[in-house]
PDB file of C-alpha atoms in Angstrom:
ATOM      1  CA  MET W 271       0.000   0.000   0.000  1.00 34.00           C
ATOM      2  CA  THR W 272       1.418   3.375  -0.989  1.00 39.00           C
ATOM      3  CA  VAL W 273       1.546   6.404   1.257  1.00 40.00           C
ATOM      4  CA  GLN W 274      -1.246   8.055  -0.687  1.00 41.00           C
ATOM      5  CA  GLU W 275      -3.514   5.021  -0.267  1.00 39.00           C
ATOM      6  CA  SER W 276      -3.117   4.944   3.506  1.00 40.00           C
ATOM      7  CA  SER W 277      -5.963   6.349   5.599  1.00 42.00           C
ATOM      8  CA  LYS W 278      -3.449   7.657   8.147  1.00 58.00           C
ATOM      9  CA  ARG W 279      -0.849  10.309   7.436  1.00 74.00           C
ATOM     10  CA  ASP W 280       2.360   9.098   9.023  1.00 92.00           C
ATOM     11  CA  THR W 281       4.103  11.744  11.102  1.00 96.00           C
ATOM     12  CA  VAL W 282       7.700  12.805  10.541  1.00 97.00           C
ATOM     13  CA  LEU W 283      10.059  14.887  12.671  1.00 98.00           C
ATOM     14  CA  LEU W 284      12.572  16.578  10.370  1.00 98.00           C
ATOM     15  CA  ALA W 285      15.614  18.483  11.690  1.00 97.00           C
ATOM     16  CA  ASP W 286      18.095  20.458   9.580  1.00 93.00           C
ATOM     17  CA  ASP W 287      19.909  23.762  10.182  1.00 89.00           C
ATOM     18  CA  SER W 288      19.726  24.882   6.533  1.00 87.00           C
ATOM     19  CA  LEU W 289      16.354  26.517   5.858  1.00 88.00           C
ATOM     20  CA  PRO W 290      16.312  25.791   2.098  1.00 88.00           C
ATOM     21  CA  GLY W 291      17.339  22.188   2.759  1.00 89.00           C
ATOM     22  CA  LEU W 292      14.758  21.820   5.513  1.00 93.00           C
ATOM     23  CA  LEU W 293      11.922  23.219   3.413  1.00 93.00           C
ATOM     24  CA  THR W 294      12.937  21.208   0.351  1.00 93.00           C
ATOM     25  CA  VAL W 295      12.823  17.879   2.175  1.00 94.00           C
ATOM     26  CA  LYS W 296       9.583  18.911   3.898  1.00 96.00           C
ATOM     27  CA  ALA W 297       8.010  19.716   0.510  1.00 95.00           C
ATOM     28  CA  MET W 298       9.033  16.323  -0.849  1.00 94.00           C
ATOM     29  CA  LEU W 299       7.642  14.477   2.166  1.00 95.00           C
ATOM     30  CA  THR W 300       4.411  16.481   2.133  1.00 95.00           C
ATOM     31  CA  LYS W 301       3.943  15.686  -1.550  1.00 93.00           C
ATOM     32  CA  LEU W 302       4.414  12.002  -0.712  1.00 92.00           C
ATOM     33  CA  GLY W 303       1.606  12.275   1.836  1.00 93.00           C
ATOM     34  CA  TYR W 304       3.404  12.669   5.161  1.00 95.00           C
ATOM     35  CA  GLN W 305       2.652  15.096   7.981  1.00 96.00           C
ATOM     36  CA  VAL W 306       5.932  16.855   8.782  1.00 97.00           C
ATOM     37  CA  SER W 307       7.079  18.794  11.852  1.00 97.00           C
ATOM     38  CA  THR W 308      10.334  20.736  11.378  1.00 97.00           C
ATOM     39  CA  VAL W 309      13.019  22.085  13.709  1.00 97.00           C
ATOM     40  CA  ALA W 310      16.298  23.870  12.983  1.00 94.00           C
ATOM     41  CA  ASN W 311      18.748  22.430  15.516  1.00 95.00           C
ATOM     42  CA  GLY W 312      19.494  19.377  17.612  1.00 96.00           C
ATOM     43  CA  GLY W 313      18.248  20.884  20.853  1.00 97.00           C
ATOM     44  CA  GLU W 314      14.818  21.589  19.367  1.00 97.00           C
ATOM     45  CA  ALA W 315      14.731  18.109  17.844  1.00 97.00           C
ATOM     46  CA  LEU W 316      15.402  16.453  21.198  1.00 97.00           C
ATOM     47  CA  GLN W 317      12.829  18.605  22.968  1.00 97.00           C
ATOM     48  CA  LEU W 318      10.072  17.838  20.456  1.00 97.00           C
ATOM     49  CA  ALA W 319      10.977  14.137  20.333  1.00 97.00           C
ATOM     50  CA  SER W 320      10.606  13.984  24.118  1.00 96.00           C
ATOM     51  CA  GLN W 321       7.084  15.428  23.919  1.00 95.00           C
ATOM     52  CA  GLN W 322       5.460  13.871  20.853  1.00 96.00           C
ATOM     53  CA  ALA W 323       5.498  10.427  19.243  1.00 97.00           C
ATOM     54  CA  PHE W 324       6.487  10.252  15.559  1.00 97.00           C
ATOM     55  CA  ASP W 325       6.383   7.431  13.029  1.00 95.00           C
ATOM     56  CA  ILE W 326       9.883   8.322  11.804  1.00 96.00           C
ATOM     57  CA  ILE W 327      12.552  10.894  12.675  1.00 97.00           C
ATOM     58  CA  LEU W 328      14.981  12.382  10.133  1.00 97.00           C
ATOM     59  CA  LEU W 329      18.007  14.175  11.587  1.00 96.00           C
ATOM     60  CA  ASP W 330      20.787  16.107   9.929  1.00 92.00           C
ATOM     61  CA  GLU W 331      23.996  14.823  11.489  1.00 88.00           C
ATOM     62  CA  HIS W 332      25.830  18.159  11.718  1.00 85.00           C
ATOM     63  CA  MET W 333      23.523  20.585  13.544  1.00 88.00           C
ATOM     64  CA  PRO W 334      24.056  23.360  16.095  1.00 88.00           C
ATOM     65  CA  VAL W 335      23.317  22.795  19.799  1.00 93.00           C
ATOM     66  CA  LEU W 336      23.374  18.988  19.452  1.00 94.00           C
ATOM     67  CA  ARG W 337      24.635  16.775  16.638  1.00 92.00           C
ATOM     68  CA  GLY W 338      22.178  14.302  15.196  1.00 94.00           C
ATOM     69  CA  SER W 339      24.154  11.436  16.758  1.00 94.00           C
ATOM     70  CA  GLU W 340      23.793  12.957  20.218  1.00 96.00           C
ATOM     71  CA  VAL W 341      20.074  13.554  19.682  1.00 97.00           C
ATOM     72  CA  VAL W 342      19.397   9.949  18.707  1.00 97.00           C
ATOM     73  CA  ARG W 343      21.631   8.657  21.496  1.00 96.00           C
ATOM     74  CA  GLN W 344      19.580  10.552  24.060  1.00 96.00           C
ATOM     75  CA  ILE W 345      16.313   9.487  22.436  1.00 96.00           C
ATOM     76  CA  ARG W 346      17.371   5.834  22.702  1.00 95.00           C
ATOM     77  CA  GLN W 347      18.522   6.159  26.313  1.00 94.00           C
ATOM     78  CA  THR W 348      15.220   7.556  27.581  1.00 89.00           C
ATOM     79  CA  ARG W 349      11.839   5.896  27.913  1.00 85.00           C
ATOM     80  CA  GLY W 350      10.197   8.694  25.983  1.00 93.00           C
ATOM     81  CA  PRO W 351       7.628   8.403  23.187  1.00 96.00           C
ATOM     82  CA  ASN W 352      10.294   7.795  20.510  1.00 97.00           C
ATOM     83  CA  ALA W 353      12.685   5.415  22.259  1.00 95.00           C
ATOM     84  CA  SER W 354      11.982   2.738  19.639  1.00 95.00           C
ATOM     85  CA  THR W 355      11.061   5.009  16.710  1.00 96.00           C
ATOM     86  CA  ARG W 356      12.953   4.565  13.455  1.00 95.00           C
ATOM     87  CA  VAL W 357      15.551   7.343  13.210  1.00 96.00           C
ATOM     88  CA  VAL W 358      17.383   8.134   9.972  1.00 94.00           C
ATOM     89  CA  ALA W 359      20.430  10.350   9.467  1.00 92.00           C
ATOM     90  CA  LEU W 360      20.521  12.951   6.695  1.00 89.00           C
ATOM     91  CA  SER W 361      24.190  13.450   5.960  1.00 83.00           C
ATOM     92  CA  GLY W 362      26.594  14.486   3.253  1.00 75.00           C
ATOM     93  CA  GLU W 363      29.269  12.423   4.981  1.00 75.00           C
ATOM     94  CA  VAL W 364      28.775   8.723   4.248  1.00 71.00           C
ATOM     95  CA  SER W 365      32.243   7.243   4.652  1.00 74.00           C
ATOM     96  CA  ALA W 366      32.444   3.810   6.243  1.00 82.00           C
ATOM     97  CA  SER W 367      33.727   5.287   9.503  1.00 82.00           C
ATOM     98  CA  ALA W 368      31.017   7.977   9.612  1.00 81.00           C
ATOM     99  CA  LEU W 369      28.280   5.424   8.927  1.00 84.00           C
ATOM    100  CA  SER W 370      29.671   3.148  11.628  1.00 87.00           C
ATOM    101  CA  GLU W 371      29.651   5.981  14.179  1.00 89.00           C
ATOM    102  CA  MET W 372      26.089   6.938  13.278  1.00 90.00           C
ATOM    103  CA  ARG W 373      24.922   3.335  13.602  1.00 91.00           C
ATOM    104  CA  GLU W 374      26.605   3.034  16.990  1.00 93.00           C
ATOM    105  CA  SER W 375      24.818   6.155  18.228  1.00 94.00           C
ATOM    106  CA  GLY W 376      21.436   4.620  17.431  1.00 94.00           C
ATOM    107  CA  PHE W 377      20.560   5.583  13.856  1.00 94.00           C
ATOM    108  CA  ASP W 378      18.699   2.906  11.899  1.00 92.00           C
ATOM    109  CA  ASP W 379      19.640   4.171   8.433  1.00 89.00           C
ATOM    110  CA  CYS W 380      21.404   7.023   6.657  1.00 88.00           C
ATOM    111  CA  ILE W 381      20.281   8.875   3.539  1.00 87.00           C
ATOM    112  CA  GLU W 382      22.944  10.743   1.599  1.00 83.00           C
ATOM    113  CA  LYS W 383      22.529  14.383   0.666  1.00 82.00           C
ATOM    114  CA  PRO W 384      21.495  15.901  -1.700  1.00 81.00           C
ATOM    115  CA  VAL W 385      18.114  14.294  -1.056  1.00 85.00           C
ATOM    116  CA  THR W 386      15.626  13.415  -3.808  1.00 87.00           C
ATOM    117  CA  ALA W 387      11.960  12.447  -3.661  1.00 89.00           C
ATOM    118  CA  SER W 388      12.729   8.926  -4.906  1.00 88.00           C
ATOM    119  CA  GLN W 389      15.314   8.508  -2.144  1.00 87.00           C
ATOM    120  CA  LEU W 390      12.745   9.513   0.450  1.00 90.00           C
ATOM    121  CA  GLU W 391      10.042   7.297  -1.032  1.00 90.00           C
ATOM    122  CA  ASN W 392      12.382   4.290  -0.991  1.00 88.00           C
ATOM    123  CA  LEU W 393      13.456   5.125   2.530  1.00 87.00           C
ATOM    124  CA  MET W 394       9.914   5.400   3.843  1.00 86.00           C
ATOM    125  CA  ARG W 395       9.006   2.084   2.285  1.00 82.00           C
ATOM    126  CA  GLY W 396      11.948   0.452   4.000  1.00 77.00           C
ATOM    127  CA  ASP W 397      13.937  -0.089   0.785  1.00 69.00           C
ATOM    128  CA  THR W 398      17.395   1.062   1.854  1.00 58.00           C
ATOM    129  CA  GLY W 399      19.161  -0.534  -1.100  1.00 50.00           C
ATOM    130  CA  GLU W 400      18.560   2.385  -3.476  1.00 44.00           C
ATOM    131  CA  LEU W 401      19.378   5.577  -1.603  1.00 45.00           C
ATOM    132  CA  ALA W 402      22.058   6.936  -3.929  1.00 51.00           C
ATOM    133  CA  SER W 403      22.130  10.697  -4.437  1.00 54.00           C
ATOM    134  CA  PRO W 404      22.126  12.438  -7.834  1.00 57.00           C
ATOM    135  CA  THR W 405      25.297  14.005  -9.136  1.00 58.00           C
ATOM    136  CA  TYR W 406      25.808  17.686  -8.350  1.00 59.00           C
ATOM    137  CA  SER W 407      25.257  18.586 -11.993  1.00 57.00           C
ATOM    138  CA  SER W 408      21.823  16.932 -12.142  1.00 74.00           C
ATOM    139  CA  ALA W 409      20.591  17.881  -8.646  1.00 78.00           C
ATOM    140  CA  LEU W 410      18.830  21.130  -9.626  1.00 80.00           C
ATOM    141  CA  GLU W 411      17.128  19.498 -12.591  1.00 84.00           C
ATOM    142  CA  GLN W 412      15.955  16.681 -10.322  1.00 85.00           C
ATOM    143  CA  LEU W 413      14.579  19.205  -7.836  1.00 86.00           C
ATOM    144  CA  TYR W 414      12.336  20.689 -10.522  1.00 86.00           C
ATOM    145  CA  VAL W 415      11.180  17.197 -11.488  1.00 88.00           C
ATOM    146  CA  ASP W 416      10.402  16.311  -7.865  1.00 90.00           C
ATOM    147  CA  LEU W 417       8.616  19.502  -6.812  1.00 90.00           C
ATOM    148  CA  GLY W 418       7.447  21.273  -9.950  1.00 89.00           C
ATOM    149  CA  GLU W 419       8.535  24.671 -11.268  1.00 87.00           C
ATOM    150  CA  GLU W 420       6.680  26.896  -8.801  1.00 89.00           C
ATOM    151  CA  SER W 421       7.875  25.185  -5.607  1.00 90.00           C
ATOM    152  CA  ALA W 422      11.388  24.558  -6.903  1.00 87.00           C
ATOM    153  CA  SER W 423      11.797  28.195  -8.003  1.00 86.00           C
ATOM    154  CA  ARG W 424      10.598  29.462  -4.613  1.00 88.00           C
ATOM    155  CA  LEU W 425      13.052  27.215  -2.759  1.00 88.00           C
ATOM    156  CA  LEU W 426      15.838  28.183  -5.125  1.00 86.00           C
ATOM    157  CA  GLY W 427      15.176  31.816  -4.223  1.00 86.00           C
ATOM    158  CA  LEU W 428      15.567  30.957  -0.531  1.00 87.00           C
ATOM    159  CA  PHE W 429      18.857  29.238  -1.275  1.00 87.00           C
ATOM    160  CA  VAL W 430      20.153  32.323  -3.085  1.00 85.00           C
ATOM    161  CA  GLN W 431      19.213  34.447  -0.058  1.00 86.00           C
ATOM    162  CA  GLU W 432      20.923  31.991   2.269  1.00 86.00           C
ATOM    163  CA  LEU W 433      24.092  32.155   0.175  1.00 86.00           C
ATOM    164  CA  ALA W 434      24.448  35.877   0.874  1.00 85.00           C
ATOM    165  CA  GLN W 435      24.171  35.260   4.617  1.00 89.00           C
ATOM    166  CA  LEU W 436      26.580  32.325   4.548  1.00 88.00           C
ATOM    167  CA  ARG W 437      29.165  34.302   2.584  1.00 86.00           C
ATOM    168  CA  ASP W 438      29.106  36.998   5.262  1.00 89.00           C
ATOM    169  CA  ARG W 439      29.388  34.409   8.036  1.00 90.00           C
ATOM    170  CA  LEU W 440      32.285  32.638   6.322  1.00 87.00           C
ATOM    171  CA  LEU W 441      34.346  35.782   5.756  1.00 87.00           C
ATOM    172  CA  THR W 442      33.651  37.069   9.275  1.00 91.00           C
ATOM    173  CA  ALA W 443      34.717  33.718  10.732  1.00 88.00           C
ATOM    174  CA  ARG W 444      37.884  33.799   8.648  1.00 86.00           C
ATOM    175  CA  ASP W 445      38.755  37.299   9.822  1.00 88.00           C
ATOM    176  CA  ARG W 446      38.181  36.290  13.456  1.00 89.00           C
ATOM    177  CA  GLY W 447      40.006  32.990  13.120  1.00 85.00           C
ATOM    178  CA  ASP W 448      36.881  31.167  14.326  1.00 88.00           C
ATOM    179  CA  GLU W 449      37.549  27.637  13.104  1.00 85.00           C
ATOM    180  CA  THR W 450      34.363  26.186  14.597  1.00 86.00           C
ATOM    181  CA  GLU W 451      32.242  28.707  12.684  1.00 88.00           C
ATOM    182  CA  ILE W 452      34.220  28.157   9.475  1.00 87.00           C
ATOM    183  CA  LEU W 453      33.447  24.442   9.597  1.00 86.00           C
ATOM    184  CA  ALA W 454      29.808  25.026  10.515  1.00 86.00           C
ATOM    185  CA  VAL W 455      29.294  27.333   7.533  1.00 87.00           C
ATOM    186  CA  ALA W 456      31.246  25.058   5.182  1.00 87.00           C
ATOM    187  CA  HIS W 457      29.016  22.156   6.196  1.00 84.00           C
ATOM    188  CA  ILE W 458      25.824  24.066   5.373  1.00 86.00           C
ATOM    189  CA  LEU W 459      27.310  25.351   2.116  1.00 85.00           C
ATOM    190  CA  LYS W 460      28.359  21.862   1.049  1.00 84.00           C
ATOM    191  CA  ASN W 461      24.964  20.290   1.550  1.00 82.00           C
ATOM    192  CA  SER W 462      22.833  23.186   0.291  1.00 84.00           C
ATOM    193  CA  ALA W 463      25.023  23.742  -2.756  1.00 84.00           C
ATOM    194  CA  ALA W 464      24.858  20.055  -3.619  1.00 82.00           C
ATOM    195  CA  MET W 465      21.059  20.049  -3.399  1.00 81.00           C
ATOM    196  CA  TYR W 466      20.782  23.061  -5.722  1.00 83.00           C
ATOM    197  CA  GLY W 467      23.389  21.968  -8.251  1.00 79.00           C
ATOM    198  CA  ALA W 468      26.131  24.493  -7.379  1.00 82.00           C
ATOM    199  CA  ALA W 469      28.887  21.981  -8.058  1.00 81.00           C
ATOM    200  CA  SER W 470      31.999  24.168  -7.701  1.00 82.00           C
ATOM    201  CA  LEU W 471      30.775  25.641  -4.423  1.00 84.00           C
ATOM    202  CA  ALA W 472      29.885  22.210  -3.047  1.00 83.00           C
ATOM    203  CA  GLU W 473      33.319  20.825  -3.912  1.00 85.00           C
ATOM    204  CA  LEU W 474      35.168  23.756  -2.302  1.00 84.00           C
ATOM    205  CA  ALA W 475      33.072  23.568   0.846  1.00 86.00           C
ATOM    206  CA  LEU W 476      33.742  19.829   0.981  1.00 84.00           C
ATOM    207  CA  ARG W 477      37.496  20.485   0.810  1.00 84.00           C
ATOM    208  CA  ILE W 478      37.225  22.918   3.737  1.00 84.00           C
ATOM    209  CA  ASN W 479      35.341  20.265   5.699  1.00 80.00           C
ATOM    210  CA  ASP W 480      37.996  17.684   4.831  1.00 79.00           C
ATOM    211  CA  GLU W 481      40.789  19.953   6.062  1.00 78.00           C
ATOM    212  CA  GLY W 482      38.890  20.463   9.291  1.00 74.00           C
ATOM    213  CA  ALA W 483      38.466  16.715   9.700  1.00 69.00           C
ATOM    214  CA  ARG W 484      42.258  16.419   9.518  1.00 72.00           C
ATOM    215  CA  GLY W 485      42.474  18.786  12.476  1.00 68.00           C
ATOM    216  CA  ASP W 486      43.978  21.853  10.811  1.00 69.00           C
ATOM    217  CA  VAL W 487      41.475  24.358   9.473  1.00 70.00           C
ATOM    218  CA  SER W 488      44.317  26.809   8.866  1.00 68.00           C
ATOM    219  CA  GLN W 489      45.215  24.765   5.793  1.00 63.00           C
ATOM    220  CA  ALA W 490      41.782  25.608   4.409  1.00 67.00           C
ATOM    221  CA  ALA W 491      42.419  29.374   4.471  1.00 68.00           C
ATOM    222  CA  PRO W 492      43.290  29.622   0.749  1.00 72.00           C
ATOM    223  CA  LEU W 493      40.050  27.819  -0.048  1.00 78.00           C
ATOM    224  CA  ILE W 494      37.830  30.283   1.784  1.00 80.00           C
ATOM    225  CA  GLU W 495      38.189  33.120  -0.711  1.00 78.00           C
ATOM    226  CA  LEU W 496      37.653  30.653  -3.557  1.00 77.00           C
ATOM    227  CA  CYS W 497      34.563  29.406  -1.750  1.00 80.00           C
ATOM    228  CA  ASN W 498      33.329  32.995  -1.368  1.00 78.00           C
ATOM    229  CA  LYS W 499      33.793  33.650  -5.088  1.00 79.00           C
ATOM    230  CA  ALA W 500      32.043  30.381  -5.973  1.00 78.00           C
ATOM    231  CA  ALA W 501      29.115  31.345  -3.729  1.00 79.00           C
ATOM    232  CA  GLU W 502      28.912  34.750  -5.407  1.00 79.00           C
ATOM    233  CA  ALA W 503      28.932  33.109  -8.835  1.00 77.00           C
ATOM    234  CA  ALA W 504      26.236  30.659  -7.757  1.00 76.00           C
ATOM    235  CA  GLN W 505      24.067  33.535  -6.509  1.00 73.00           C
ATOM    236  CA  THR W 506      24.279  35.201  -9.905  1.00 76.00           C
ATOM    237  CA  ARG W 507      23.746  32.031 -11.914  1.00 72.00           C
ATOM    238  CA  LEU W 508      20.866  30.665  -9.826  1.00 74.00           C
ATOM    239  CA  LEU W 509      19.011  33.924  -9.188  1.00 65.00           C
ATOM    240  CA  PRO W 510      15.352  33.320 -10.115  1.00 55.00           C
ATOM    241  CA  LYS W 511      14.514  34.805 -13.499  1.00 48.00           C
ATOM    242  CA  GLU W 512      11.928  37.282 -12.259  1.00 47.00           C
ATOM    243  CA  GLU W 513      14.508  38.807  -9.906  1.00 49.00           C
ATOM    244  CA  SER W 514      17.360  38.904 -12.403  1.00 43.00           C
ATOM    245  CA  ASP W 515      15.093  40.745 -14.889  1.00 45.00           C
ATOM    246  CA  HIS W 516      14.902  43.701 -12.473  1.00 42.00           C
ATOM    247  CA  GLU W 517      18.676  44.123 -12.054  1.00 44.00           C
TER     248      GLU W 517
END
């Protein structure tokens, strides 16, 4: 029985710190027939999960306040309403070691970003054998296929707005030498850029993340200005047509 044929709308708790990413996945799930509650950080996810039972919980792994792994660990350790609920990680990091750590924390599955509607549909049906993500170059085209032109264009506009904010945060963090903030911004840039087909930006942000994982963000300094320029180029290229016509 498909989701649409069910008389009950399954409930989903969705947590992600990128607003465009959060709203995109919510739109896909809503279109598939699910009732979705959203939060923007790990602390909010844990609080809501302690108060309300869900049929499934989807958590971004790298979130402010609490990482997804810590949220699911605490959910499993309590006798709350979601102690045995299926919990799935949304992550752009799917190395063998990362997957092992997420499993050990209590995740049941992991879905790789950028997320597509077919990925989510397979996931919800319990088919975890076909959760591969699209390539960066085809991600934006797939988004329009999944959500339609109106919804995809609106979400793309939000992503362009987010890029301006993230560029400011990245350069400010660089000037202050705030390595934690640099990595936090690079993580959001990597995942959001991948979802919206900004391939060069996604690759640069991934390299910054990789340098941070090696324990020396200072080695990523030359990449930050390149990342800023790639974000600026993506803003210009992806700007919705009705906005670009007024420039």
